[in-house]
Structures are given as C-alpha cells and as structure tokens.
mmCIF file of C-alpha atoms and ligand atoms in Angstrom:
data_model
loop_
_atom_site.group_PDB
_atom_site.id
_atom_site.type_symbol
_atom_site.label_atom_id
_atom_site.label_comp_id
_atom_site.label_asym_id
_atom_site.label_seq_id
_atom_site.Cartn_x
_atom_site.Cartn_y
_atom_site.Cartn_z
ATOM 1 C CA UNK A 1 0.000 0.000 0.000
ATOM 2 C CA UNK A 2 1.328 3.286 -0.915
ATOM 3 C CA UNK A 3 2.213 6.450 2.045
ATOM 4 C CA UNK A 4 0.675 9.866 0.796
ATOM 5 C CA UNK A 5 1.516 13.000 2.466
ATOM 6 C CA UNK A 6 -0.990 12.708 4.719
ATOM 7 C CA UNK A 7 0.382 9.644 6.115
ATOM 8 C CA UNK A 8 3.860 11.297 7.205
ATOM 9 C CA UNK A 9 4.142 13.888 10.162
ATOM 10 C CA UNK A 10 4.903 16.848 7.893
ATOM 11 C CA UNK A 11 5.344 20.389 9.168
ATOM 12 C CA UNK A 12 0.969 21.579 9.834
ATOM 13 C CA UNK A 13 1.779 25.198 7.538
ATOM 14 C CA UNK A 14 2.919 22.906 4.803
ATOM 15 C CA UNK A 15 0.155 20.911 4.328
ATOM 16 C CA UNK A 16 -2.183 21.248 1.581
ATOM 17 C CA UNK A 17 0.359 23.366 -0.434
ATOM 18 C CA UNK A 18 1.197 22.682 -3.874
ATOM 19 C CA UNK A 19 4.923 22.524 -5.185
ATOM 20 C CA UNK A 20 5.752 24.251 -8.088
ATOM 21 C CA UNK A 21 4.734 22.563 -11.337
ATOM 22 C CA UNK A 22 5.201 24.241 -14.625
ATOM 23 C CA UNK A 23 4.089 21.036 -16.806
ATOM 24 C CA UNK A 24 7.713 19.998 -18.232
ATOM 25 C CA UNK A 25 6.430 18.114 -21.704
ATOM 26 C CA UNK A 26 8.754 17.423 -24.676
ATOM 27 C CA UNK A 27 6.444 19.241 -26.835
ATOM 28 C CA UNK A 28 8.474 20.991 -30.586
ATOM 29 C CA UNK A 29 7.203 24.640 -29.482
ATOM 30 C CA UNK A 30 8.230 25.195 -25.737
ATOM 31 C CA UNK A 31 6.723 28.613 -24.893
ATOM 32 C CA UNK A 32 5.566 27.945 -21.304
ATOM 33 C CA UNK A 33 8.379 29.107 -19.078
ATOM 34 C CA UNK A 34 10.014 32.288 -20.596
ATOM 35 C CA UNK A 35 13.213 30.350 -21.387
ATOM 36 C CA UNK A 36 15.618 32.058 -23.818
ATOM 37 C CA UNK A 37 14.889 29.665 -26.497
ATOM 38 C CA UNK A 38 18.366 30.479 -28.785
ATOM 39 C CA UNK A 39 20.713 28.430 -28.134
ATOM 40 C CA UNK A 40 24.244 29.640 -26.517
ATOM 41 C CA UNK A 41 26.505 30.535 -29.180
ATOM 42 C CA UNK A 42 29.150 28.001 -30.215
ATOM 43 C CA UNK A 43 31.954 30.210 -29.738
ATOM 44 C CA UNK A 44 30.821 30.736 -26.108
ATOM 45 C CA UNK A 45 29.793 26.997 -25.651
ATOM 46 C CA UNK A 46 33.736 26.218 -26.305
ATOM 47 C CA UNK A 47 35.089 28.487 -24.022
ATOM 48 C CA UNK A 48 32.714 27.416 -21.214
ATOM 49 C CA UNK A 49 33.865 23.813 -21.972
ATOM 50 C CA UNK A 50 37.507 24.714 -21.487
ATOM 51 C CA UNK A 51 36.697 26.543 -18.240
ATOM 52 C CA UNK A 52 34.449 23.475 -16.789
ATOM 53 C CA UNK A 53 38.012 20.798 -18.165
ATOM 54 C CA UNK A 54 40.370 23.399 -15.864
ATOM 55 C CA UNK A 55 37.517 22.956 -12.894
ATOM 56 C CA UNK A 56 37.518 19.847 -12.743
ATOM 57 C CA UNK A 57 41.101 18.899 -12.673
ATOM 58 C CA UNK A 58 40.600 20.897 -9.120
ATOM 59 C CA UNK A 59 37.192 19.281 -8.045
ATOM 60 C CA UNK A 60 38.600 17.036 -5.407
ATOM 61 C CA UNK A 61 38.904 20.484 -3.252
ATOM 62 C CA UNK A 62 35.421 22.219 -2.170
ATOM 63 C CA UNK A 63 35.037 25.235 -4.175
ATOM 64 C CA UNK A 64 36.140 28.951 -3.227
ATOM 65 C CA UNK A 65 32.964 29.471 -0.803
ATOM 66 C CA UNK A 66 33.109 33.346 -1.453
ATOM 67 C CA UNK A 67 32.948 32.571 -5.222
ATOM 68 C CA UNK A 68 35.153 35.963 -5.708
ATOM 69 C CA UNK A 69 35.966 35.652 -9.464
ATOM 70 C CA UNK A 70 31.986 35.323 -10.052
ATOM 71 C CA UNK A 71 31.386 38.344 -7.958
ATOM 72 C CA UNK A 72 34.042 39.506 -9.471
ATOM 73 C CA UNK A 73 32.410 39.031 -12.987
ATOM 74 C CA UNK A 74 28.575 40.148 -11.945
ATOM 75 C CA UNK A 75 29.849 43.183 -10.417
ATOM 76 C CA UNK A 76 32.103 44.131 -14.298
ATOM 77 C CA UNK A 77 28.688 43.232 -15.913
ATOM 78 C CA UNK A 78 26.053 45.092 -13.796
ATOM 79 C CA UNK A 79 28.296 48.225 -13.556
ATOM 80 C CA UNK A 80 26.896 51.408 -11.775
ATOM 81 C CA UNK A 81 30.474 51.383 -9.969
ATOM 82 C CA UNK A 82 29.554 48.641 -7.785
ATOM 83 C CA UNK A 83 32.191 46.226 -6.476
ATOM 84 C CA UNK A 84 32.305 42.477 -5.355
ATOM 85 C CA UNK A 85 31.526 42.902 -1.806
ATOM 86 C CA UNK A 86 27.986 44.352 -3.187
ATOM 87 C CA UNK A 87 26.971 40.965 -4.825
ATOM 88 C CA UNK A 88 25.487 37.767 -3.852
ATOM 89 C CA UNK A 89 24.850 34.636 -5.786
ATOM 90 C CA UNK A 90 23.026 31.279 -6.079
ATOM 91 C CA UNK A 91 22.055 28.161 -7.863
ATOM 92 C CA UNK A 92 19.208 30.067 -9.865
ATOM 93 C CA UNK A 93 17.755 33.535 -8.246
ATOM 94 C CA UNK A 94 15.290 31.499 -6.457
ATOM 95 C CA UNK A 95 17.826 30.478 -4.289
ATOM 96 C CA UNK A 96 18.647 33.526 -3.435
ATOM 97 C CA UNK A 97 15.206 34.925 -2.971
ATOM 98 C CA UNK A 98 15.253 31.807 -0.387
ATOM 99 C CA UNK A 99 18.437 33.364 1.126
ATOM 100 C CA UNK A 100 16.909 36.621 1.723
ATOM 101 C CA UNK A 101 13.926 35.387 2.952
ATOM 102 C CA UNK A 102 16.052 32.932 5.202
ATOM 103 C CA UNK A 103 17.612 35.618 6.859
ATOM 104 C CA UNK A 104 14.736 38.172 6.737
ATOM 105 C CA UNK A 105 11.441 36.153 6.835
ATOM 106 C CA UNK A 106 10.356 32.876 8.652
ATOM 107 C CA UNK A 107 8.238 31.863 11.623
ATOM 108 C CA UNK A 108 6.345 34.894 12.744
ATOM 109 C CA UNK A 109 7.372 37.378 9.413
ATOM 110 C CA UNK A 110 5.236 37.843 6.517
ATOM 111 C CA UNK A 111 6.048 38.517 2.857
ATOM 112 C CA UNK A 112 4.468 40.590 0.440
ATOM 113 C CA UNK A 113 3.630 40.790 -3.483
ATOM 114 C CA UNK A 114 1.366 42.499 -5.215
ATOM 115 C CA UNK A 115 -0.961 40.093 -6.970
ATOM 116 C CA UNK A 116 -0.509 38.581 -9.682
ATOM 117 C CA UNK A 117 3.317 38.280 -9.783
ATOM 118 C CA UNK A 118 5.599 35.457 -9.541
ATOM 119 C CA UNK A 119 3.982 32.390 -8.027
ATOM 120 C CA UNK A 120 7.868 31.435 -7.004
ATOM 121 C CA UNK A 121 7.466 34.220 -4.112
ATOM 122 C CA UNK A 122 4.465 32.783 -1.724
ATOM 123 C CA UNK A 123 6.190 29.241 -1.714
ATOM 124 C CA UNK A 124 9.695 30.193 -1.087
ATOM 125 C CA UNK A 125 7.783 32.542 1.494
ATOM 126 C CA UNK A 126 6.119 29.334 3.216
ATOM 127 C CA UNK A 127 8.827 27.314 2.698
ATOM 128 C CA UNK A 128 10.693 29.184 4.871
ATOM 129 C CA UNK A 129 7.608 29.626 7.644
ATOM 130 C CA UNK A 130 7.249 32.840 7.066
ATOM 131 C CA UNK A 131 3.520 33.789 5.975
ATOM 132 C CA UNK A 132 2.638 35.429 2.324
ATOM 133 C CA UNK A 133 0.107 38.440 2.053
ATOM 134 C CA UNK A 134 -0.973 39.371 -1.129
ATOM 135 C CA UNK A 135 -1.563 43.022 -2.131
ATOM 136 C CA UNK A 136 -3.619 43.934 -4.667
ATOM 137 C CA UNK A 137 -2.399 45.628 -8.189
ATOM 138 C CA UNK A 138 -4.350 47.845 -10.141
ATOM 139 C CA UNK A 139 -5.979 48.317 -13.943
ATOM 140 C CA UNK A 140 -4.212 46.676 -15.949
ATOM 141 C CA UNK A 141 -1.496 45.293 -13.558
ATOM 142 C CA UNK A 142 0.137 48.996 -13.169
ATOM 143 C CA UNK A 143 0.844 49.925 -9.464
ATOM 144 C CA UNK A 144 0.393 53.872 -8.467
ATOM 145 C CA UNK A 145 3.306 55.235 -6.404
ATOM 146 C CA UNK A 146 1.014 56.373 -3.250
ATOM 147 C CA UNK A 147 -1.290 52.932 -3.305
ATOM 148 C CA UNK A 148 1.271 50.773 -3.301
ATOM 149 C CA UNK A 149 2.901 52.662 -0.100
ATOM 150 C CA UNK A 150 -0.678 52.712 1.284
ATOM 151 C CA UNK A 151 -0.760 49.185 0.976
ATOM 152 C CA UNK A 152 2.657 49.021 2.043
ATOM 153 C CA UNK A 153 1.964 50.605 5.757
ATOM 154 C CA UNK A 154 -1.029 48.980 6.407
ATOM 155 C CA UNK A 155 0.593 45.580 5.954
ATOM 156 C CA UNK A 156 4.053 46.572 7.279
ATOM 157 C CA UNK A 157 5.771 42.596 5.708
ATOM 158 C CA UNK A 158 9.034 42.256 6.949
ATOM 159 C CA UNK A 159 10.099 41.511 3.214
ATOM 160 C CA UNK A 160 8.562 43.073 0.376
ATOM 161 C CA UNK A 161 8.990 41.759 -3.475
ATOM 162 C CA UNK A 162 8.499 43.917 -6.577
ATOM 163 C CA UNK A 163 8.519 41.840 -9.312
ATOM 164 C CA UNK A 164 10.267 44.414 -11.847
ATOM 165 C CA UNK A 165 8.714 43.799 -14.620
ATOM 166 C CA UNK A 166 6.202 41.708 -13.607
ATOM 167 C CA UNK A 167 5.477 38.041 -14.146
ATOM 168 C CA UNK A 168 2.885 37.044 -15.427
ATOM 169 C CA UNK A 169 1.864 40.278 -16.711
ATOM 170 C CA UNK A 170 4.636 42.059 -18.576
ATOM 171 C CA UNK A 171 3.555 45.085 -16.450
ATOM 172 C CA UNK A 172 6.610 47.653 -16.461
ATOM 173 C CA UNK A 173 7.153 48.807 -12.822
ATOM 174 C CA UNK A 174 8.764 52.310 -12.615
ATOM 175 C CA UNK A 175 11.335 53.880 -10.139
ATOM 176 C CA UNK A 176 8.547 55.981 -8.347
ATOM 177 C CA UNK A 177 7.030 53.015 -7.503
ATOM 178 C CA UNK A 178 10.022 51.309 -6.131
ATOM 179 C CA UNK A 179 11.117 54.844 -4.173
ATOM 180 C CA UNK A 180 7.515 54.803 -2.859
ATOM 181 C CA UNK A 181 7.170 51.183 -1.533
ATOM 182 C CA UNK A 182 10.469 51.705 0.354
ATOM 183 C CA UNK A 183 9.658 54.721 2.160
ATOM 184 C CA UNK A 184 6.864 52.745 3.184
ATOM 185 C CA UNK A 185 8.108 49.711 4.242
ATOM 186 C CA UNK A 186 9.433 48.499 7.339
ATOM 187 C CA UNK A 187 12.142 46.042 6.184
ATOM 188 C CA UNK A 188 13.766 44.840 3.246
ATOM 189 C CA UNK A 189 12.560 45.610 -0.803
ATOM 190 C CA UNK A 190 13.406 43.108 -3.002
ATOM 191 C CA UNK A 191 13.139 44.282 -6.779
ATOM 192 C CA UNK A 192 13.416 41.496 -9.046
ATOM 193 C CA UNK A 193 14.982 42.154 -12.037
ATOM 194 C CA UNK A 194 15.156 38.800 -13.860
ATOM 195 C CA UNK A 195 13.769 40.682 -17.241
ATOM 196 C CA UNK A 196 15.606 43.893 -16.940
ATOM 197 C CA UNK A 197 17.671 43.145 -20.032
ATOM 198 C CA UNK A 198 14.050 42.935 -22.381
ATOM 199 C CA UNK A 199 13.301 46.434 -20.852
ATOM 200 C CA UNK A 200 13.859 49.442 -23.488
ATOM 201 C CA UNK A 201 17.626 50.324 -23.176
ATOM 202 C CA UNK A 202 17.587 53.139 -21.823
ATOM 203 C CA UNK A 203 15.091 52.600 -18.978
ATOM 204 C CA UNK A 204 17.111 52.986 -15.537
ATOM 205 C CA UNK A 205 17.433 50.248 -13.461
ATOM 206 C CA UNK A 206 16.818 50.274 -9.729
ATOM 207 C CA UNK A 207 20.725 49.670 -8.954
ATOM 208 C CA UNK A 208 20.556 53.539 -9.519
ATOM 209 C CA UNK A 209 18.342 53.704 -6.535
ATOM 210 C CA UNK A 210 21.108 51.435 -4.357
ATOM 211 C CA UNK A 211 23.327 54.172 -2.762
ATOM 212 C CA UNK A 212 21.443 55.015 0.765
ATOM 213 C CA UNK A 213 19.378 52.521 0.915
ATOM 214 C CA UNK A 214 20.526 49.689 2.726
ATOM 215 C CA UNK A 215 17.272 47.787 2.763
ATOM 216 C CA UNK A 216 17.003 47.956 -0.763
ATOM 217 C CA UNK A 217 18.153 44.483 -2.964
ATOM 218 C CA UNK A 218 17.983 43.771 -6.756
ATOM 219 C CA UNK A 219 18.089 40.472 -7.654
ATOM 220 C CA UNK A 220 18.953 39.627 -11.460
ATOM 221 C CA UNK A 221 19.446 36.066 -12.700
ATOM 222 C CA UNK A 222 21.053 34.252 -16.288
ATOM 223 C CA UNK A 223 18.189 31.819 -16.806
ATOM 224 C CA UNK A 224 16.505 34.166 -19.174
ATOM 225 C CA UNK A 225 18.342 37.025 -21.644
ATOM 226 C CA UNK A 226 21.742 35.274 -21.036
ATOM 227 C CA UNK A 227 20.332 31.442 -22.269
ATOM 228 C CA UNK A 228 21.338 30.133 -19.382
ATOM 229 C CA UNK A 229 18.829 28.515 -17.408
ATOM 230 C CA UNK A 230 20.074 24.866 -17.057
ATOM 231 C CA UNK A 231 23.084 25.823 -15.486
ATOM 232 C CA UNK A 232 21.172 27.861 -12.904
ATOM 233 C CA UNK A 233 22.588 30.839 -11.944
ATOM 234 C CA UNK A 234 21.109 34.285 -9.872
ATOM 235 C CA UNK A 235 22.434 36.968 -8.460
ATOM 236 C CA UNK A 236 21.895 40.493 -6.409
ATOM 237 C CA UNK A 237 23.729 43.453 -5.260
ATOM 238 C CA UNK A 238 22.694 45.212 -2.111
ATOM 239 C CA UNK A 239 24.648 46.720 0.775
ATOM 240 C CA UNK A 240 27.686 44.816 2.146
ATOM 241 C CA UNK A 241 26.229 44.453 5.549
ATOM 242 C CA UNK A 242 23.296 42.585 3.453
ATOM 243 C CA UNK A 243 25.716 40.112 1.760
ATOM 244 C CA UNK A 244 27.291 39.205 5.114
ATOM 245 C CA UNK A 245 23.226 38.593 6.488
ATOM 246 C CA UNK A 246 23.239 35.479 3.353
ATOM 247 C CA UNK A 247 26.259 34.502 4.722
ATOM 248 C CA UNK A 248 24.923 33.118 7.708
ATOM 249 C CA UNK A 249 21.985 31.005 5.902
ATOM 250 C CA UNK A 250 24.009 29.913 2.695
ATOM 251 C CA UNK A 251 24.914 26.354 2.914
ATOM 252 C CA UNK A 252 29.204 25.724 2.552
ATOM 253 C CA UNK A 253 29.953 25.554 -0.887
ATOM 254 C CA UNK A 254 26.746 26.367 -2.233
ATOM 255 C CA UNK A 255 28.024 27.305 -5.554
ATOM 256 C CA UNK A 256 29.940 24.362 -7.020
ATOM 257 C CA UNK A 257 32.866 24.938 -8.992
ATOM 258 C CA UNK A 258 31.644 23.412 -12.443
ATOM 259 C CA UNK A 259 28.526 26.454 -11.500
ATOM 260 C CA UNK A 260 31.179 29.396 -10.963
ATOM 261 C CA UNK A 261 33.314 27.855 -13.582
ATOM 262 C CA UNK A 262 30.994 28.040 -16.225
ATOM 263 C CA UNK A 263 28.788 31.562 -15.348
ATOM 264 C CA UNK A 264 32.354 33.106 -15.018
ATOM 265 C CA UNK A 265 33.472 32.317 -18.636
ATOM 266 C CA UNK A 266 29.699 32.990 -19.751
ATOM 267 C CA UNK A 267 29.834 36.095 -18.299
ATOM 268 C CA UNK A 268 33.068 36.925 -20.396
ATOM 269 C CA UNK A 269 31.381 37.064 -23.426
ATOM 270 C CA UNK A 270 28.108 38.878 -22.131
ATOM 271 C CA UNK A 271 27.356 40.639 -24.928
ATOM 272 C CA UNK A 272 27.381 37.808 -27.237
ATOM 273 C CA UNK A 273 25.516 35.870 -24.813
ATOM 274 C CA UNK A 274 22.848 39.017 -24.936
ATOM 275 C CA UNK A 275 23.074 39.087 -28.912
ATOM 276 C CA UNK A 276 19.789 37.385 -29.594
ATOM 277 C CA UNK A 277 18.118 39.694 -26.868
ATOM 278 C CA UNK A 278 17.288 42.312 -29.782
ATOM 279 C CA UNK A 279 15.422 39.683 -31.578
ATOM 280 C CA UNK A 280 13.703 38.224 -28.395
ATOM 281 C CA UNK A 281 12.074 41.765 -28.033
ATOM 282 C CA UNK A 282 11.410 41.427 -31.821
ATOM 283 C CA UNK A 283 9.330 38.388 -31.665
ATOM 284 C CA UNK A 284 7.170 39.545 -28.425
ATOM 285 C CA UNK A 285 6.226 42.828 -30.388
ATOM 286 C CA UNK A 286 5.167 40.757 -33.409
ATOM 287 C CA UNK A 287 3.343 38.580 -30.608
ATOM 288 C CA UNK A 288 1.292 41.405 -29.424
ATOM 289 C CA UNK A 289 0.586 43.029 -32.609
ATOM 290 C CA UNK A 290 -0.850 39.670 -33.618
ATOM 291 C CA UNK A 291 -2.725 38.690 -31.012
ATOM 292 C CA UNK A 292 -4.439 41.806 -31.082
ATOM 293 C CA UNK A 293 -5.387 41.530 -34.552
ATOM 294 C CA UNK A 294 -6.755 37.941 -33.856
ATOM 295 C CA UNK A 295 -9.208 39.883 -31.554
ATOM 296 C CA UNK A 296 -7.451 39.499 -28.061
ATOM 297 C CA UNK A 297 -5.745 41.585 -25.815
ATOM 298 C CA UNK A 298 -2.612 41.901 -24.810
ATOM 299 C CA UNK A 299 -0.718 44.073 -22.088
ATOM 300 C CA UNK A 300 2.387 45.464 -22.722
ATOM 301 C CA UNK A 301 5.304 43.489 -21.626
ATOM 302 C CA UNK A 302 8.968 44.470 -20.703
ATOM 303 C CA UNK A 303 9.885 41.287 -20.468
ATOM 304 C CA UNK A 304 10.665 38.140 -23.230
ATOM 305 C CA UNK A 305 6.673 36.901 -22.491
ATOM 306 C CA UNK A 306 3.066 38.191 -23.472
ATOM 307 C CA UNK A 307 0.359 38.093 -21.525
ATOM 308 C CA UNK A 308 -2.876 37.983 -22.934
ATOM 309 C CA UNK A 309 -6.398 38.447 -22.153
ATOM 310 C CA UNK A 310 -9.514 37.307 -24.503
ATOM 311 C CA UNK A 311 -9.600 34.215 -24.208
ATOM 312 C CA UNK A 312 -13.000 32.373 -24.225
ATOM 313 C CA UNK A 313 -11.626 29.839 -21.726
ATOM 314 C CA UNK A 314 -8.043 29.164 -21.256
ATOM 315 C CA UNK A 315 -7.847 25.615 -20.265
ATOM 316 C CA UNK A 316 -9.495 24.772 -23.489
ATOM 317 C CA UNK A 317 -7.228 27.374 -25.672
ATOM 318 C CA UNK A 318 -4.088 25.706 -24.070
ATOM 319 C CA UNK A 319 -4.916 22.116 -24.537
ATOM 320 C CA UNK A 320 -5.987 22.826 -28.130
ATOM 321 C CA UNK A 321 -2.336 24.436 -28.396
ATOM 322 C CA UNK A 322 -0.929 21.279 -26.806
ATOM 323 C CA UNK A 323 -2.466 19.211 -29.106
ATOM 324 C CA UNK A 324 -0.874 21.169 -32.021
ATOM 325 C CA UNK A 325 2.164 20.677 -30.488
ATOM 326 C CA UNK A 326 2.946 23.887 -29.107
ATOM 327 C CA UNK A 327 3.420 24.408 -24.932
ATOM 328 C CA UNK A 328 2.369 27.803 -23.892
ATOM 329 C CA UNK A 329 1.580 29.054 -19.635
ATOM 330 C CA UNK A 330 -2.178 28.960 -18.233
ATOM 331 C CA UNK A 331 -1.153 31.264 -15.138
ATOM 332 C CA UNK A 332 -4.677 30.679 -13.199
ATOM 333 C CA UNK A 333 -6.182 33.950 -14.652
ATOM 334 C CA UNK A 334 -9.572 33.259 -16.152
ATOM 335 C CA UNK A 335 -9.386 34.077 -19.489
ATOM 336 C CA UNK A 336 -5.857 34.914 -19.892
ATOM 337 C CA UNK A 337 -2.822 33.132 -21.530
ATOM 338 C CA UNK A 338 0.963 33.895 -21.132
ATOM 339 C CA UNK A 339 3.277 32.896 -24.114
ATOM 340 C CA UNK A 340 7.450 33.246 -24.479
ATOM 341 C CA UNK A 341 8.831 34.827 -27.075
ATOM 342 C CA UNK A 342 10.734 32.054 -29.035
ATOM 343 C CA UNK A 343 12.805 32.669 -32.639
ATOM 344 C CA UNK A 344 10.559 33.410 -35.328
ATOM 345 C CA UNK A 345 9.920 29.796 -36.515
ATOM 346 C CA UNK A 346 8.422 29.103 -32.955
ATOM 347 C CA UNK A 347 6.703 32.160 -32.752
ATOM 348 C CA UNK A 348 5.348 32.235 -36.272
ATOM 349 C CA UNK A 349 4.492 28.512 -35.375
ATOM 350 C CA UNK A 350 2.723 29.664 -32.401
ATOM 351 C CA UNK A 351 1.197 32.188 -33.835
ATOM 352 C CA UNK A 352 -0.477 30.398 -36.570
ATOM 353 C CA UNK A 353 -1.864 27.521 -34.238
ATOM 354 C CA UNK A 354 -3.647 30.667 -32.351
ATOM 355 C CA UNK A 355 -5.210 31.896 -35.614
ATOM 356 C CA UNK A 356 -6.211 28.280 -36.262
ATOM 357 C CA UNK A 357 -7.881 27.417 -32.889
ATOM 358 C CA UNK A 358 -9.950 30.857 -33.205
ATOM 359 C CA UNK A 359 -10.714 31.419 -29.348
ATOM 360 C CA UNK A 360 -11.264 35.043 -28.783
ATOM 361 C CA UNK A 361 -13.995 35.671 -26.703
HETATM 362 C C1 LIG B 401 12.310 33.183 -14.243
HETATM 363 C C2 LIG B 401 12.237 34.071 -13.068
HETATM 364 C C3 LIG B 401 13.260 34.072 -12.120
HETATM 365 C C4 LIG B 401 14.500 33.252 -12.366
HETATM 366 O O1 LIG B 401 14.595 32.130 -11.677
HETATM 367 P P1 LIG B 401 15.977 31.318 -11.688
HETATM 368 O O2 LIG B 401 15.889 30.587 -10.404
HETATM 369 O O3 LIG B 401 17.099 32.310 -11.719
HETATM 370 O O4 LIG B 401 15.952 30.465 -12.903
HETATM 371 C C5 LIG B 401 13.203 34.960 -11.064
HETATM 372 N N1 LIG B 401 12.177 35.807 -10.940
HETATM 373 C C6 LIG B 401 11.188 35.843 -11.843
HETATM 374 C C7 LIG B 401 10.103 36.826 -11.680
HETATM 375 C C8 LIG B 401 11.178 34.976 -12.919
HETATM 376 O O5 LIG B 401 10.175 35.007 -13.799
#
C-alpha cells in the first residue's frame, strides 16, 4: 500500500500546499516558461567547456565558498560602480530569494507581493515559515506610487517583493514606484529584475536607486536574456552588511565549482551571450501586434513573455495548443494566456496555431 503525504508527520503550515509545477512536456514549441529559447553561441559553448576541463582537474577540493571571481564578474557586468563585496549569488535567483527570505522572513514574518506576480514568491515565502500576504495591483497590472505605499503601511511585511517587470503580466514597474514602496516599508525591498535586459535600453534600473538605501536588494538572474537557465545561476547586489546577512543562511559551498566555472566564462562574453536579446524583443512585439489583430488583448510586456487576455476559456485554448504541439503558460487567470517569445519559426508557429484554434472571446 502506498504512504501519501498525509500519512507522514509533515510540518501543519505545509500541508495542503502545492509545489511548483510548470508542466515539463517534450512538446516541438516550448513557450511555457520564458526560457531564452536560442541556443548559446558556439563560440561561447567552447570556451565554457575549457573553463568546466580546468575545474575539474581541481574538483577534489570544495570550491572557493566566497565565489570571488563570479562576484568579481557580476559586479564588471552590472556596472553602476559597484564592487564584489555588493553581490550575492546562487544556484538560480530562487535560491537567493530563499536566502533573503532565510535571513529576513520565517516563523512569525510575513512577505508581500502584489498580486498577480511570480507564483515562485508565496512558496519560497512558506517554505521558509514565514507567511505570504498578497496586495492587490491595479488596472491593468500597473501599481500607483502612493497605493502601493498605502498598501505598504497597512501591511508593514518584513520583506517586500516587486517583481520588476512583472510576471505574469509584462507590467513595467517604474522607479517611483520602487522609491515609494520603500519609504513605506518596514524592512527589506526586493526588486526582481530577472527581465531587466528585455526592458527598453535606456530605462534605468533600480541599482541607480542602491546608494542610501541599505534595505534595498535587486536580484537579477542568467536563466533568461543570457540562455542560461540549465546551469542555474542568480544573483543580487545590495549593501555589504546585506551580503554578510546570506552569509549566515548559505549552505558551505553552495556554488559548485563546475557552477562558478561556467557563469564566469559565460559572463566573459556577455554581450554575445545578450546578442539574440534584440530579436527576443522582436518576436514579443510581433506577438502582441498579432494577437491583437486575432481579436485578443494583450498588455504590454517588458519582459521576453506576453500576456494575454480574450480568451473564451483558457484551459481549453491551451490544450488545443498542446495538441498542435505547441506548450504555452495557463497562469490561473480566467481568461488569460501567457506565451514566451521564441525565434521566429516558434513564434510564427505559435502564432499560426492561435489563428487556427480561433478562441477570442
Ligand atoms: C524566471 C524568473 C526568475 C528566475 O529564476 P531562476 O531561479 O534564476 O531560474 C526569477 N524571478 C522571476 C520573476 C522569474 O520570472
């Protein structure tokens, strides 16, 4: 007879919760989880191979635990003069979103979002023991500088994302916001940046807003314009004092030495890694402007994903897409669909299944 979770003495604010589950299917057209679908450049590919062969003639010894070449490396890329001892990294950024919440949430805290955003967020938030409070965003996903702070005090979380842009909308999120919320808030702002680099180029990021503000954290990662989410890799930059609070929640070694190996000599070639990013933000335009046209409607998106609303009912739209081979995101809102942008043969491939299924409302 098989044991369900039921049957095992589990922590009681675990039960009942779902783990994440993003349906992994080996489908041609994989739109469903805002991947950068291209490929990392051959050129690249090599030189990460020779970095990974001079690892591991050295991975009998645990790795440098202060992975100082990597921070080394994020702190070149990010720029806006900041220096090693201003970075943090982790196997993916959702590690270390659990960092900061490891250090700054758990039993008795509460963390906060503002609905819809990254579903990531609550469970790393319970996870941890802490308990998640969802605020509330406005028309069309956009947050107003002085109702987001209202929302802010009245709920006073000890940890407060901003999902900058937002997933699963798109939703641009603007400095005032940002500058609002942490006025407001008690303890730490996390702005997550993991689509800053589909942003327009010369939108400011909220490292500009870092100096003074030693609550504030920005949080990037490489899964998405730097094609490199199977090697999973995240990072941040906040105050020093900040970085030493991961330190004491980090487990030894955390980053192996094949991980810092490779992200280092990725990161070397950053702007070739970035090179398809142009194109990316290519495809998701087309995506909106066709969607539209097909009778939908989409919100505009900063990121390498549409969302769009329109949709006579979504579990139907996306199993029809399924069935035509194509994998796109039902993110739980009622007539609403989410969709990467892929190259153009998996976007023009997605977009022609949509036209075929006709499922505007
Ligand atoms: C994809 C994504 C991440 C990145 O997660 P990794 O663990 O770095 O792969 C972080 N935040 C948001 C909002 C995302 O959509």
């Amino acid at each position: 007879m098989s044991v369900s979770l039921d049957d095992l003495p589990l922590r009681d604010d675990l039960r009942g919760l779902k783990p994440y589950g993003a349906p992994q299917a080996p489908l041609p057209v994989a739109l469903n989880v805002n991947e950068n679908t291209h490929p990392v450049p051959q050129d690249v590919a090599d030189d990460i191979v020779d970095a990974l062969a001079h690892a591991l003639r050295e991975v009998n010894r645990y790795p440098d635990r202060e992975f100082t070449a990597l921070r080394e490396s994020f702190a070149g890329y990010l720029g806006h003069g900041l220096t090693r001892d201003q970075i943090w990294a982790g196997n993916g950024s959702n590690e270390v979103l659990q960092h900061i919440l490891q250090a700054f949430a758990g039993p008795g805290r509460t963390a906060f979002g503002f609905a819809p955003t990254y579903s990531m967020y609550p469970l790393l938030t319970q996870g941890t023991g802490a308990r998640w409070v969802a605020g509330r965003s406005g028309h069309d996903f956009t947050l107003d500088p002085a109702e987001a702070a209202a929302q802010i005090e009245a709920a006073a979380p000890d940890v407060v994302f901003l999902c900058a842009p937002n997933n699963p909308s798109g939703t641009p999120m603007h400095l005032d916001v940002i500058e609002a919320v942490y006025d407001a808030a008690p303890g730490i702002v996390v702005v997550d940046e993991a689509y800053h680099e589909f942003a327009p180029r010369d939108e400011r990021s909220a490292l500009t807003l870092l100096p003074g503000r030693e609550r504030l954290v920005v949080s990037r990662t490489m899964s998405k314009a730097f094609a490199f989410a199977g090697a999973r890799v995240g990072y941040l930059a906040a105050d020093p004092a900040f970085i030493d609070a991961l330190r004491l929640v980090r487990l030894p070694y955390h980053l192996s030495a094949l991980t810092q190996a490779a992200a280092t000599a990725a990161l070397r070639h950053a702007p070739t890694m970035l090179r398809m990013v142009d194109d990316i933000v290519a495809q998701r335009d087309r995506i909106s402007a066709t969607v539209e046209a097909l009778g939908y409607t989409p919100y505009e998106s900063w990121t390498n994903f549409v969302l769009f609303g329109g949709v006579e009912d979504s579990g139907v739209a996306w199993q029809k897409l399924f069935d035509r081979g194509i994998l796109i995101r039902d993110v739980g809102i009622a007539h609403h669909l989410r969709v990467t942008a892929g190259t153009e043969e998996e976007t023009t491939a997605f977009l022609d299944a949509l036209a075929s299924i006709g499922s505007a409302s």
